[in-house]
Coordinates of C-alpha atoms in Angstrom, one line a residue:
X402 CA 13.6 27.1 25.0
X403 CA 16.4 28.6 27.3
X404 CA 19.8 28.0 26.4
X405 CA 20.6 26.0 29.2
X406 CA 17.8 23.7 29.1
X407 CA 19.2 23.1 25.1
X408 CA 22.7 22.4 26.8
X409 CA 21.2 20.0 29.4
X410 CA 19.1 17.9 26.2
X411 CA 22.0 17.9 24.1
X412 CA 23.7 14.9 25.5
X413 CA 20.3 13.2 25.8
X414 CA 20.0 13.6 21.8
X415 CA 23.7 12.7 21.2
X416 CA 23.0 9.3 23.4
X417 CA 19.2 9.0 21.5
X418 CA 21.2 9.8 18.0
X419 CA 24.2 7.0 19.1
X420 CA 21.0 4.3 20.5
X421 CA 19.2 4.9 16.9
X422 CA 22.3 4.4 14.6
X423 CA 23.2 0.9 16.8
X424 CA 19.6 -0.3 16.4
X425 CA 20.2 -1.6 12.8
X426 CA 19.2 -5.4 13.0
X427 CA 15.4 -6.4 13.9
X428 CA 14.3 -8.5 16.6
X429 CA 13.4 -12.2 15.9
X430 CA 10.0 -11.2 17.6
X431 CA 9.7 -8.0 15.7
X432 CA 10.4 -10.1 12.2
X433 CA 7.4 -12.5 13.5
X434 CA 5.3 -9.6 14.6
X435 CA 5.6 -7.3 11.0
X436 CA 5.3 -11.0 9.1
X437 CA 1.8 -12.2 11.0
X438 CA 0.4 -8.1 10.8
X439 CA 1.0 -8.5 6.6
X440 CA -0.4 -11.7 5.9
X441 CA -3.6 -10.9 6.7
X442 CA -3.3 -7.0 6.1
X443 CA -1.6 -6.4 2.5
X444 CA -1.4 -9.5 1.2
X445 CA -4.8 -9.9 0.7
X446 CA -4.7 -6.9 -1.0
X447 CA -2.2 -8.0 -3.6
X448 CA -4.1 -11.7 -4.0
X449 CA -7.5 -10.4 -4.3
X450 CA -6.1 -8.1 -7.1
X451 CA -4.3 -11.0 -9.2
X452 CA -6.5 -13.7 -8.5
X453 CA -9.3 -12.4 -10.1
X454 CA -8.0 -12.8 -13.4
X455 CA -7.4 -16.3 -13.8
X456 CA -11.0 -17.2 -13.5
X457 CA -12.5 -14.5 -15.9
X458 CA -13.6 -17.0 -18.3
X459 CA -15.1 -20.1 -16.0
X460 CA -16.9 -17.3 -14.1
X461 CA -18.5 -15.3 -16.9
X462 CA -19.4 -19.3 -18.3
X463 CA -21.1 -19.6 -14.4
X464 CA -23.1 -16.3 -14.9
X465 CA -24.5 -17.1 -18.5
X466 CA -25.6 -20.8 -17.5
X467 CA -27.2 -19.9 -14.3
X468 CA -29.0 -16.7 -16.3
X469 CA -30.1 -19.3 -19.1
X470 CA -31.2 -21.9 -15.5
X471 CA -33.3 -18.9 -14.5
X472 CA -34.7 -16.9 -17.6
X473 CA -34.3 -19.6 -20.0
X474 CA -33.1 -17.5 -22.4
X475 CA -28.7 -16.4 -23.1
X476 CA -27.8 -13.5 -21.6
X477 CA -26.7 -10.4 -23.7
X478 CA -22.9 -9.9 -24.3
X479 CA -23.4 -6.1 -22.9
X480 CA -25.3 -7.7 -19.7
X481 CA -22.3 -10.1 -19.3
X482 CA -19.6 -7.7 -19.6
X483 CA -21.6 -5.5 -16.6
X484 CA -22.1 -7.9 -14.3
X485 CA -18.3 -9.0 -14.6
X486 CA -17.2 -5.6 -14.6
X487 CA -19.4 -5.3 -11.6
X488 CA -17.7 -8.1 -9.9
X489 CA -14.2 -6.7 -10.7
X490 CA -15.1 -2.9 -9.6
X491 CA -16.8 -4.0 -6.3
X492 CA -13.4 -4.4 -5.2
X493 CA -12.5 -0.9 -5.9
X494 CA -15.9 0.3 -3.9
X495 CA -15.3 -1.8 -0.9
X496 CA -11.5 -0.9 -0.9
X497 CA -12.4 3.2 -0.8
X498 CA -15.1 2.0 2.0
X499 CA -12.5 -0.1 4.0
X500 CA -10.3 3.2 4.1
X501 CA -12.6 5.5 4.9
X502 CA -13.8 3.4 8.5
X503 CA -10.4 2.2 9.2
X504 CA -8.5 5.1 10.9
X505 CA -11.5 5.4 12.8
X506 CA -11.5 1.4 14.0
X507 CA -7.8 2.2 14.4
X508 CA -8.3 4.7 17.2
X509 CA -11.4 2.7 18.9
X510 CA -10.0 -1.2 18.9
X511 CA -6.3 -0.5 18.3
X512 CA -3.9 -1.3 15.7
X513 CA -3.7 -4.8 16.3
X514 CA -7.4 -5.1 17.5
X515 CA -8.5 -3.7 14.0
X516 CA -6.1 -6.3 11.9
X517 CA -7.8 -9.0 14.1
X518 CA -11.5 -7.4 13.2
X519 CA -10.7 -7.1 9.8
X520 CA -10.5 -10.6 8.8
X521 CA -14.3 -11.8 9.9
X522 CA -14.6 -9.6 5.8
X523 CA -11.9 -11.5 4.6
X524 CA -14.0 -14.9 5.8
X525 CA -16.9 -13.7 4.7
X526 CA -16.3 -13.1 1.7
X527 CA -14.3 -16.4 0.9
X528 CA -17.7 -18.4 2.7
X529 CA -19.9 -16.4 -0.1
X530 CA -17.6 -16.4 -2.9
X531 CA -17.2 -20.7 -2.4
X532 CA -20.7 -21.0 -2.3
X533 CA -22.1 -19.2 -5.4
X534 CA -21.4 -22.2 -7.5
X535 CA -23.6 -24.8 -5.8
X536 CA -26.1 -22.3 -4.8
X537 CA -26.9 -21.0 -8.4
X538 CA -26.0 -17.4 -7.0
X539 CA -23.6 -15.2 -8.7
X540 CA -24.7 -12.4 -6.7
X541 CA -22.4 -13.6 -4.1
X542 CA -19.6 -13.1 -5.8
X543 CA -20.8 -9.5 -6.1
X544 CA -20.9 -9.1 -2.2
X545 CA -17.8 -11.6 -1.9
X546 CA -15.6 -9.2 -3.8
X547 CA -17.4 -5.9 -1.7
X548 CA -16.1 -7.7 1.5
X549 CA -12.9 -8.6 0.2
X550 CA -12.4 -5.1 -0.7
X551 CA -13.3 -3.6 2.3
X552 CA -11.0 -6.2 4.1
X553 CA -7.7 -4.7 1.6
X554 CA -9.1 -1.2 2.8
X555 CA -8.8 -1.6 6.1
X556 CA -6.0 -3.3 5.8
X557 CA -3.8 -0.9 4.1
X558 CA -5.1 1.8 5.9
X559 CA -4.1 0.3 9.4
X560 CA -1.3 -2.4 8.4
X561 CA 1.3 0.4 7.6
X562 CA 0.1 2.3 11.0
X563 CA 0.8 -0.7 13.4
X564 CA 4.6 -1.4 11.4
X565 CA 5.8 2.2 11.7
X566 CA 5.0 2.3 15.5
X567 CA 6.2 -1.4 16.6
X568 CA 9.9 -0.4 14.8
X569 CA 12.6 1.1 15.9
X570 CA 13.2 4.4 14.6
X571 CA 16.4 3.3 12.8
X572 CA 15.1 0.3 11.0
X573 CA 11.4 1.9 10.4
X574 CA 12.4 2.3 6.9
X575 CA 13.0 -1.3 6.2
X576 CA 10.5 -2.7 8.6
X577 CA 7.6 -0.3 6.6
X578 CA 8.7 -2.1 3.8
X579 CA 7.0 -4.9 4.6
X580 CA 3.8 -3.7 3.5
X581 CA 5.0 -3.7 -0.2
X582 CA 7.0 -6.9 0.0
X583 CA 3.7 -8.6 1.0
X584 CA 1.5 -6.7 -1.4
X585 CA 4.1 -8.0 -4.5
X586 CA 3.8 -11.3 -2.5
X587 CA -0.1 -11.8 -2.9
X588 CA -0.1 -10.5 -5.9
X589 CA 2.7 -13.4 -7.3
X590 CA 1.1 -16.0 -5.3
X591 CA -2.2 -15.3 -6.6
X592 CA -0.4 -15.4 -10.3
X593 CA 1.0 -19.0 -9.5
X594 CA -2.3 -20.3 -8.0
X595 CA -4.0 -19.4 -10.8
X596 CA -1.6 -21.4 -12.8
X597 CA -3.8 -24.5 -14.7
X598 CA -1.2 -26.7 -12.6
X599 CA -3.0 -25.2 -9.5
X600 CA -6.1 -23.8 -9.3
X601 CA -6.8 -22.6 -12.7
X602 CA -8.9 -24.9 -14.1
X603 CA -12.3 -24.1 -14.7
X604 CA -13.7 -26.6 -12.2
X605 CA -12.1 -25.4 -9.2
X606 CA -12.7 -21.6 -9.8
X607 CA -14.6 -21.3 -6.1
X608 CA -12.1 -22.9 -4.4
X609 CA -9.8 -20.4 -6.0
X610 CA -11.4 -17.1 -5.1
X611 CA -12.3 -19.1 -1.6
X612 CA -8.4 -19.2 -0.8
X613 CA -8.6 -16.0 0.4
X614 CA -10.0 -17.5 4.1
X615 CA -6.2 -19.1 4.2
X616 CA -4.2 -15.7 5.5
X617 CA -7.4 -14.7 7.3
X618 CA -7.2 -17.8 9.2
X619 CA -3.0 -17.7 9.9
X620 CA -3.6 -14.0 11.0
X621 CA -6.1 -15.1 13.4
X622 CA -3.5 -17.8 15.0
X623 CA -0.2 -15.9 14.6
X624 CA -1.0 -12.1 15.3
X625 CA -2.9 -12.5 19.1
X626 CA 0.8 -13.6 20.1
X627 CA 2.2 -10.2 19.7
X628 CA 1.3 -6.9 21.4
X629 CA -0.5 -4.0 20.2
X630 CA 1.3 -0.9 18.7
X631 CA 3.5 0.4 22.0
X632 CA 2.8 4.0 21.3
X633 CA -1.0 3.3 20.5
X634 CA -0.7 2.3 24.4
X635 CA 1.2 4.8 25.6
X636 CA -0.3 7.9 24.0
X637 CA -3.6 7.0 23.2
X638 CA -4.6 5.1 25.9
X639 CA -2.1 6.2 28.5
X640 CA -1.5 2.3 29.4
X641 CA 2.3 2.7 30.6
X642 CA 2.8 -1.0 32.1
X643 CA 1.4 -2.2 28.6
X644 CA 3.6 -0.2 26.6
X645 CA 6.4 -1.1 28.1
X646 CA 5.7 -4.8 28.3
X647 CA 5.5 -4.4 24.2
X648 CA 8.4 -2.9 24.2
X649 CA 10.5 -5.6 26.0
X650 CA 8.7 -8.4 23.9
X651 CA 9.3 -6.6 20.7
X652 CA 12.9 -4.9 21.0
X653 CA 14.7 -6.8 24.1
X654 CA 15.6 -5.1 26.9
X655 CA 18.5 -3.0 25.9
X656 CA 16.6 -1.1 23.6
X657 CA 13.5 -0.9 24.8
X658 CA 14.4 2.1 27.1
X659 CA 15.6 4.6 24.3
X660 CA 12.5 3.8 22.2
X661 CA 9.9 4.0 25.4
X662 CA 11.9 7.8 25.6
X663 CA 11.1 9.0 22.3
X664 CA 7.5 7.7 23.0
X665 CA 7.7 9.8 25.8
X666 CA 8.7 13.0 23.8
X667 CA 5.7 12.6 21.3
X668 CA 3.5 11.9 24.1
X669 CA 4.6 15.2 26.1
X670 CA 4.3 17.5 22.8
X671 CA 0.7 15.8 22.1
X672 CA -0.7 16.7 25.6
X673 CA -4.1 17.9 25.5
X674 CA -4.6 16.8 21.2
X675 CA -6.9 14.5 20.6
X676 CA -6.9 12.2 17.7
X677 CA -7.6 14.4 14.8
X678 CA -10.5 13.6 11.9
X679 CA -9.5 14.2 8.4
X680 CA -11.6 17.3 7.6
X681 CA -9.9 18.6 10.4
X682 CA -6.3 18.1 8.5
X683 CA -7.6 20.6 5.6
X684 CA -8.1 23.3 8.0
X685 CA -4.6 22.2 9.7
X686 CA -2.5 25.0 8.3
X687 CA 0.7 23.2 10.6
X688 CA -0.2 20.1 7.9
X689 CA -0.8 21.7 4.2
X690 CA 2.8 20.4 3.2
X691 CA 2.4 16.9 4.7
X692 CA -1.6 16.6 3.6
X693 CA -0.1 17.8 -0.2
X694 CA 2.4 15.5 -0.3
X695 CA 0.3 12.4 0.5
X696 CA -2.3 13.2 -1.4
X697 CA -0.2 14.2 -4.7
X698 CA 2.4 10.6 -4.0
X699 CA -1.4 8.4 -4.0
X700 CA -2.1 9.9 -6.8
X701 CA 0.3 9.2 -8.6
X702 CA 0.8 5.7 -7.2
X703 CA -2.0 4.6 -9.5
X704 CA -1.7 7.5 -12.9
X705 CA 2.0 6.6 -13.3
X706 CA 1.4 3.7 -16.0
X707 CA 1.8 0.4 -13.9
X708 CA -1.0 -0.2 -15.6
X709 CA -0.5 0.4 -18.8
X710 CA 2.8 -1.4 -18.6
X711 CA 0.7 -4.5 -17.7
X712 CA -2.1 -3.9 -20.5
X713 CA 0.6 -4.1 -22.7
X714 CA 2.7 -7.4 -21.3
X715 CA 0.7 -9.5 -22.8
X716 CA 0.7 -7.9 -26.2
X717 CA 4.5 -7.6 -25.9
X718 CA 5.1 -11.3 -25.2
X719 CA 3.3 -12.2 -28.0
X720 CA 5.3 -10.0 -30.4
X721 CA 8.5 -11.6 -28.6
X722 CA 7.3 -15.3 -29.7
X723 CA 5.8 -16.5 -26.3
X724 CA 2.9 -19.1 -27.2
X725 CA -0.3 -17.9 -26.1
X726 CA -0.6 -20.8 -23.5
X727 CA 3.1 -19.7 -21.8
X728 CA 2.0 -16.2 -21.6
X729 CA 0.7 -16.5 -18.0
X730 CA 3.5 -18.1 -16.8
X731 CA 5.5 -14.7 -18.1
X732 CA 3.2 -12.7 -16.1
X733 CA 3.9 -14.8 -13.0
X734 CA 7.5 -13.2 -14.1
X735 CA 6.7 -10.2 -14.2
X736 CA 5.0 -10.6 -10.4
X737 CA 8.5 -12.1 -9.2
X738 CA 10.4 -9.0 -10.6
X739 CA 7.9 -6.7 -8.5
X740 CA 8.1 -8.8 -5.2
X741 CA 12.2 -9.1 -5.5
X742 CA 12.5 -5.3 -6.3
X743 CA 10.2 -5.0 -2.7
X744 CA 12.8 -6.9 -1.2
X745 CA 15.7 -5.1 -3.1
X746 CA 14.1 -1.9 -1.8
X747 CA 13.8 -2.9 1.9
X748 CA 17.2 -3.7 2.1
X749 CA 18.5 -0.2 0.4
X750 CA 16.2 2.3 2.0
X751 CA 18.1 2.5 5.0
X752 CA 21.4 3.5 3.5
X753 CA 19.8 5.4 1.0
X754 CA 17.5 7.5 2.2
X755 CA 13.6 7.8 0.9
X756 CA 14.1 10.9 -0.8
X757 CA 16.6 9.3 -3.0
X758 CA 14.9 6.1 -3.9
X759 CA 11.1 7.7 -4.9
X760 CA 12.9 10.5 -6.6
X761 CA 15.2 8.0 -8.7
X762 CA 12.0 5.6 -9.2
X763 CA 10.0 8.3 -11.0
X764 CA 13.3 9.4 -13.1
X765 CA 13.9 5.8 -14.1
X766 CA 10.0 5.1 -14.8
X767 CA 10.1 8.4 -17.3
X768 CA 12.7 6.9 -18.8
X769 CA 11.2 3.9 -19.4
X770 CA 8.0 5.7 -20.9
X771 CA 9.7 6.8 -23.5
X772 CA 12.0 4.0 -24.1
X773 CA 8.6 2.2 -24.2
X774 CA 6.7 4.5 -26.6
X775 CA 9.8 4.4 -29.1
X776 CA 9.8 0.6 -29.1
X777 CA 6.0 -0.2 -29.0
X778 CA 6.1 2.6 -32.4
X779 CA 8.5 0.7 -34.1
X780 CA 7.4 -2.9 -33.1
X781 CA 7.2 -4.1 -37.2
X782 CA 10.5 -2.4 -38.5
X783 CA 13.0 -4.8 -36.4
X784 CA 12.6 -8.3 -34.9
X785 CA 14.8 -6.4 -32.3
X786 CA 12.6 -4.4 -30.7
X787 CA 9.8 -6.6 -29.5
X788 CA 12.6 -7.9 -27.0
X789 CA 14.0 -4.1 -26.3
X790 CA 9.9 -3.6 -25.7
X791 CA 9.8 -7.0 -22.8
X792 CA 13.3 -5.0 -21.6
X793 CA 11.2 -2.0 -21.0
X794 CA 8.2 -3.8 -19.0
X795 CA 10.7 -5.7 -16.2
X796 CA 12.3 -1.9 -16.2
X797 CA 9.7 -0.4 -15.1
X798 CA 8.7 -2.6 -13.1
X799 CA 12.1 -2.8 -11.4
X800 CA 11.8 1.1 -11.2
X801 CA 8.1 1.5 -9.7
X802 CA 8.9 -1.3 -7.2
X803 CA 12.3 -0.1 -5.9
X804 CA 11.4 3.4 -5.3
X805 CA 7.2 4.5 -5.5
X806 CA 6.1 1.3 -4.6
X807 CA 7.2 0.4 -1.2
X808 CA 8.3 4.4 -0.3
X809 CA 4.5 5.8 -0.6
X810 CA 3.4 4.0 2.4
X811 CA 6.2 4.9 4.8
X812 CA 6.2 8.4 3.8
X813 CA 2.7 8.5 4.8
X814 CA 3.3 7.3 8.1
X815 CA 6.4 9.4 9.1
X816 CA 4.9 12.6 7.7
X817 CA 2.4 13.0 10.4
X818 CA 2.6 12.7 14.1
X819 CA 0.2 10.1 16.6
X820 CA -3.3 12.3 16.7
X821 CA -3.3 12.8 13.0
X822 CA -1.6 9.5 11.5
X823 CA -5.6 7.4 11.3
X824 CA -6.8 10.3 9.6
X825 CA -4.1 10.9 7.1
X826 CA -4.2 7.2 6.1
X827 CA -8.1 7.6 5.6
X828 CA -7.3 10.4 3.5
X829 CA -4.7 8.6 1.9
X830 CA -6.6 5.4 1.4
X831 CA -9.6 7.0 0.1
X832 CA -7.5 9.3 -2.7
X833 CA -5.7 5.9 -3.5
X834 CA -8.9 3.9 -4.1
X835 CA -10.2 6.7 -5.8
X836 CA -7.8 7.1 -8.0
X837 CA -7.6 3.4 -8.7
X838 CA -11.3 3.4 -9.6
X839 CA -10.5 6.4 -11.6
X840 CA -7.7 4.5 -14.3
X841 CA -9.8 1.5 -14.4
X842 CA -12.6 3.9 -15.9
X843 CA -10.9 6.3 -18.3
X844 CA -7.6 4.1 -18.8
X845 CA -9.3 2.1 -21.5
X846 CA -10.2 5.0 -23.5
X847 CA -6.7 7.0 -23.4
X848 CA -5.3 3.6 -24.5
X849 CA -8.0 3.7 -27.3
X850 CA -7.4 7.0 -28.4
X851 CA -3.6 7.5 -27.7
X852 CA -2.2 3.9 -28.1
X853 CA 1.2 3.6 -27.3
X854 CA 1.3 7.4 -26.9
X855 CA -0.4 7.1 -23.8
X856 CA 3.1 6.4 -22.1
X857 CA 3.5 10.5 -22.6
X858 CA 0.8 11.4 -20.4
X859 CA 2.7 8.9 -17.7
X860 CA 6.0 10.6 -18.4
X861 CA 4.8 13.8 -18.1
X862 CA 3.1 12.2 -14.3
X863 CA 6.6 11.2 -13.2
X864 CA 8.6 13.7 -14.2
X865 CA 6.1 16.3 -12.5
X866 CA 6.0 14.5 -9.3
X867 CA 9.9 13.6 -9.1
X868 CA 10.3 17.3 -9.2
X869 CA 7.5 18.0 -6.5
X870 CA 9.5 15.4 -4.0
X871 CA 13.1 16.7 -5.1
X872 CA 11.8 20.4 -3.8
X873 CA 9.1 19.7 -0.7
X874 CA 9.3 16.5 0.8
X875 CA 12.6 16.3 3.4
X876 CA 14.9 12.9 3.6
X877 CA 13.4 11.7 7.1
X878 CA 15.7 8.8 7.4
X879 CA 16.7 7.8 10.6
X880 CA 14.4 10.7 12.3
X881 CA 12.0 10.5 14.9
X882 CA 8.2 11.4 13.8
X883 CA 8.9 15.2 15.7
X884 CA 11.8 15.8 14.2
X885 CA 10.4 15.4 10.9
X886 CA 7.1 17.3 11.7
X887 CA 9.4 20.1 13.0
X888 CA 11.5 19.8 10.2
X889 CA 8.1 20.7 8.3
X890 CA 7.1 23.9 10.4
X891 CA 10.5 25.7 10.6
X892 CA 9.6 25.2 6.4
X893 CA 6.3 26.7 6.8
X894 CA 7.7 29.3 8.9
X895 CA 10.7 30.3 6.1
X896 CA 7.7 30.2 3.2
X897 CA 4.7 32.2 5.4
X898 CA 6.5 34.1 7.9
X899 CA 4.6 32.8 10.7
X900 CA 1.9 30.0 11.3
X901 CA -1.3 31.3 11.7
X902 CA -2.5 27.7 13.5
X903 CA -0.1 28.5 16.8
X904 CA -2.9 26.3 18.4
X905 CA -1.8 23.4 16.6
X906 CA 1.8 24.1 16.3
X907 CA 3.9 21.3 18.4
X908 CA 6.0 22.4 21.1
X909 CA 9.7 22.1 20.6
X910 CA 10.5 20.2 23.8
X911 CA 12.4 17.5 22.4
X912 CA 15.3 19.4 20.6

C-alpha cells in the first residue's frame, strides 16, 4: 500500500484502537443474547456428560429386567457392561457427527438459525430417553444418547461461532467465555440433579435423563428475541439493513458504527472467497499455523489428565475419610470449583491476555501431575498426604479451568477469518470428539498398567504443548480477526520466505 494511503488510515486505526479500548462493559441485550445462545448450545453439552452417571445403576437394573421380560433368562455381566458402554459411547459418536454437519448448517441456516435447529435433537432425544421405561425399550436410550450427542456437536461447533461475531472486539475475550462457564454449569447442575435429594433415586431415572428437553425448550423461547450473528449478515449474506439493525440491538448506537467498520474491512479483504470446506484448510498453506494450532490445543484438551484427575476423586476422598454416601456430594465440589474457575477466567482474560492464561494453565497442571504422582505413591506412609492428594485434584482443576478450558474455544474462533471459521470448528470439533472417544478407550488400560504413573504421560502432554503456545501462537487480545490473521502471514513470510498460496493470501487493506 502507498505511503499516503497508510497516512490517511492511520487516524482511522488510532480512532478504531481508542473505540475498542472504551468498549469494555457488555450490553444488557448482548448479556441476554450470549446467555439464551449457551443454554441450549454448551450447556447441554456439560449436562449430558454428568448426568449420565448418576443413573448407572437403576439403568443397568432396567436393561437386565426387561432382558429377563423378553428372553426369560439373566443377561451375561459382559452383555451388560456392552450395552451400558454402548449407551455412554453413543454420546461420543453422535457428538463427532454433530461436528462434522454443523459448520456446514452454520453457513446454510445461520448461526442463530442452526442453535434454533439444533434443539428438535435435544427433544428428541429427552421424548425417547423418558419413554424407554414404560415402553420396555432400552434401545431408546441407545438413540436418545446418539441425538443428544449430536445436539452437544452442533452445539459447540456453532455456539462459540455466533459469541465471537455478536462481541465487540474488546470484550470478545470474556464474552467467548461463555461457552466454558456454561459447559462447567451443565456439568455442576447435572451433579446436583443427580443428587438422591433430586432426581437420583432409582425411580425417577427417566425423568432425569428427560431433563434435558428443559434448556431445549428456554432456547426455543429466549434466543428468537435476538438477531442473527451481524457479520454472518453482512459478509455472508450481504444483508446490510440486517446487520446493522443487529448491531444497534446488540451494542447501542454509539458503538455500533466502529464495529459495523471493522465488518466492513473483513468483508472488503474476503471479496470474491467463498466459505471454505475443511479439506480445503489442509491445502491452505496461508492456514498451516492456525490449522496446527487448533488441532494440537483439541488434542490436548482431552489427553491432558482431567480425566484421570476425576478417576481418581473418588478414590482420593475415600483415603481422606469421606463416607462412601457423601462422596457424590464432593464431586458436586469438585464441579463448583470448575464452573467458578470459568468465571474467574472470563473476568481475567481481558487484562491478561490468552497467551498468558493457556500457557500458565498447562505450567500449573504439570505441576500438579507431579505433585499428584508423588502423593497418590505415598498415600499409606502419612495420614497427610491423602489431604495434600484432594489439594492436588481442586488444583488442577482450578488450573485446567482458568487457562485450557475456556481459552481453546476462543482461540479457535480468532485464529481464522469469516470464510474459513465453520470449517475450522468442524475440524476442531471432529479432532475433539475424536480424541474424547480416544481416552475413554485406552485411558482405562494406561491407568491399569501405569497407575498413578500415568500422571507422567500428562505432564509430559502439558509441558509439550505450553512450549508449542509460548513459541507459535501470537497474544490476540484486543485484535480484530485481520489483524491476527496478518499477524500470522508476515510469520509465515519470516519462516518460508514467501507464501506459495498468493491466491489465498488476504489483502492488507485494513492497516
Amino acid at each position: 500500500m502507498p505511503k499516503e494511503n497508510v497516512d490517511e488510515y492511520q487516524p482511522l486505526l488510532i480512532k478504531g484502537a481508542e473505540d475498542r479500548k472504551r468498549r469494555k462493559v457488555p450490553s444488557k441485550p448482548l448479556l441476554l443474547a450470549v446467555c439464551a445462545a449457551c443454554i441450549g448450545g454448551t450447556f447441554q453439552y456439560g449436562y449430558n456428560i454428568s448426568v449420565i452417571n448418576a443413573p448407572t445403576q437403576p439403568v443397568q437394573n432396567f436393561i437386565n429386567q426387561t432382558w429377563r421380560e423378553r428372553y426369560q433368562t439373566g443377561i451375561s455381566e459382559d452383555v451388560l457392561t456392552l450395552l451400558w458402554s454402548t449407551i455412554v459411547s453413543m454420546f461420543t459418536l453422535g457428538g463427532f457427527v454433530g461436528a462434522m454437519i454443523g459448520g456446514t448448517l452454520s453457513v446454510k441456516l445461520g448461526r442463530k438459525g442452526t442453535l434454533l435447529t439444533n434443539n428438535i435433537f435435544a427433544l428428541l432425544a429427552a421424548l425417547l430417553m423418558g419413554l424407554s421405561h414404560s415402553a420396555g425399550l432400552f434401545e431408546l436410550l441407545i438413540i436418545g444418547r446418539l441425538l443428544t450427542g449430536i445436539n452437544a456437536g452442533i452445539g459447540l461447533c456453532v455456539q462459540p461461532l455466533y459469541l465471537a461475531e455478536i462481541a465487540p472486539t474488546a470484550i470478545r475475550g470474556a464474552m467467548g467465555m461463555g461457552t466454558s462457564v456454561f459447559i462447567t454449569g451443565g456439568i455442576l447442575t447435572g451433579q446436583v440433579m443427580g443428587l438422591k435429594e433430586l432426581l437420583g433415586r432409582e425411580e425417577h431415572w427417566p425423568i432425569l435423563l428427560s431433563t434435558t428437553c428443559i434448556p431445549a425448550f428456554l432456547q426455543l423461547l429466549i434466543l428468537p428475541w435476538f438477531p442473527e450473528s451481524p457479520r454472518y449478515l453482512l459478509i455472508d449474506k450481504g444483508d446490510d439493513e440486517g446487520c446493522k439493525k443487529a448491531l444497534k440491538q446488540l451494542h447501542g448506537m454509539a458503538a455500533c458504527d466502529g464495529e459495523r467498520e471493522d465488518i466492513e474491512k473483513e468483508k472488503n479483504n474476503l471479496a470474491g472467497f467463498q466459505a471454505k470446506k475443511p479439506w480445503e484448510l489442509f491445502t491452505d498453506r496461508s492456514l498451516r499455523w492456525q490449522l496446527l494450532t487448533v488441532v494440537v490445543l483439541n488434542i490436548a484438551q482431552q489427553l491432558n489428565g482431567l480425566n484421570a484427575i476425576y478417576f481418581y476423586a473418588g478414590y482420593v476422598f475415600k483415603q481422606s475419610g469421606i463416607p462412601d454416601d457423601k462422596i457424590p456430594y464432593a464431586t458436586v465440589g469438585t464441579g463448583a470449583c470448575e464452573c467458578i474457575t470459568a468465571l474467574t477466567c472470563g473476568m481475567l482474560i481481558e487484562c491478561l491476555g490468552r497467551k498468558v492464561l493457556i500457557t500458565g494453565g498447562y505450567t500449573l497442571m504439570g505441576i500438579c501431575c507431579i505433585l499428584f504422582t508423588l502423593t497418590l505413591t505415598f498415600q499409606e506412609a502419612s495420614p497427610v498426604f491423602p489431604y495434600l492428594s484432594m489439594v492436588c485434584v481442586f488444583a488442577f482443576i482450578l488450573s485446567f479451568g482458568l487457562g485450557p478450558g475456556g481459552v481453546t474455544n476462543i482461540l479457535t474462533t480468532e485464529l481464522f477469518t469469516q470464510n474459513a471459521r465453520p470449517a475450522a470448528y468442524m475440524i476442531a470439533g471432529s479432532v475433539n470428539w475424536l480424541s474424547f472417544f480416544s481416552i475413554g478407550m485406552i485411558f482405562p488400560f494406561i491407568v491399569l498398567g501405569l497407575k498413578q504413573y500415568c500422571f507422567l504421560v500428562f505432564l509430559v502432554v502439558c509441558c509439550l504443548v505450553g512450549a508449542y503456545i509460548c513459541l507459535v501462537v501470537p497474544e490476540t487480545k484486543n485484535k480484530t480477526f485481520l489483524e491476527i490473521q496478518n499477524e500470522f502471514l508476515s510469520s509465515n513470510k519470516r519462516k518460508v520466505g514467501s507464501c506459495d498460496g498468493a491466491g489465498s493470501t488476504l489483502l492488507s487493506t485494513s492497516i
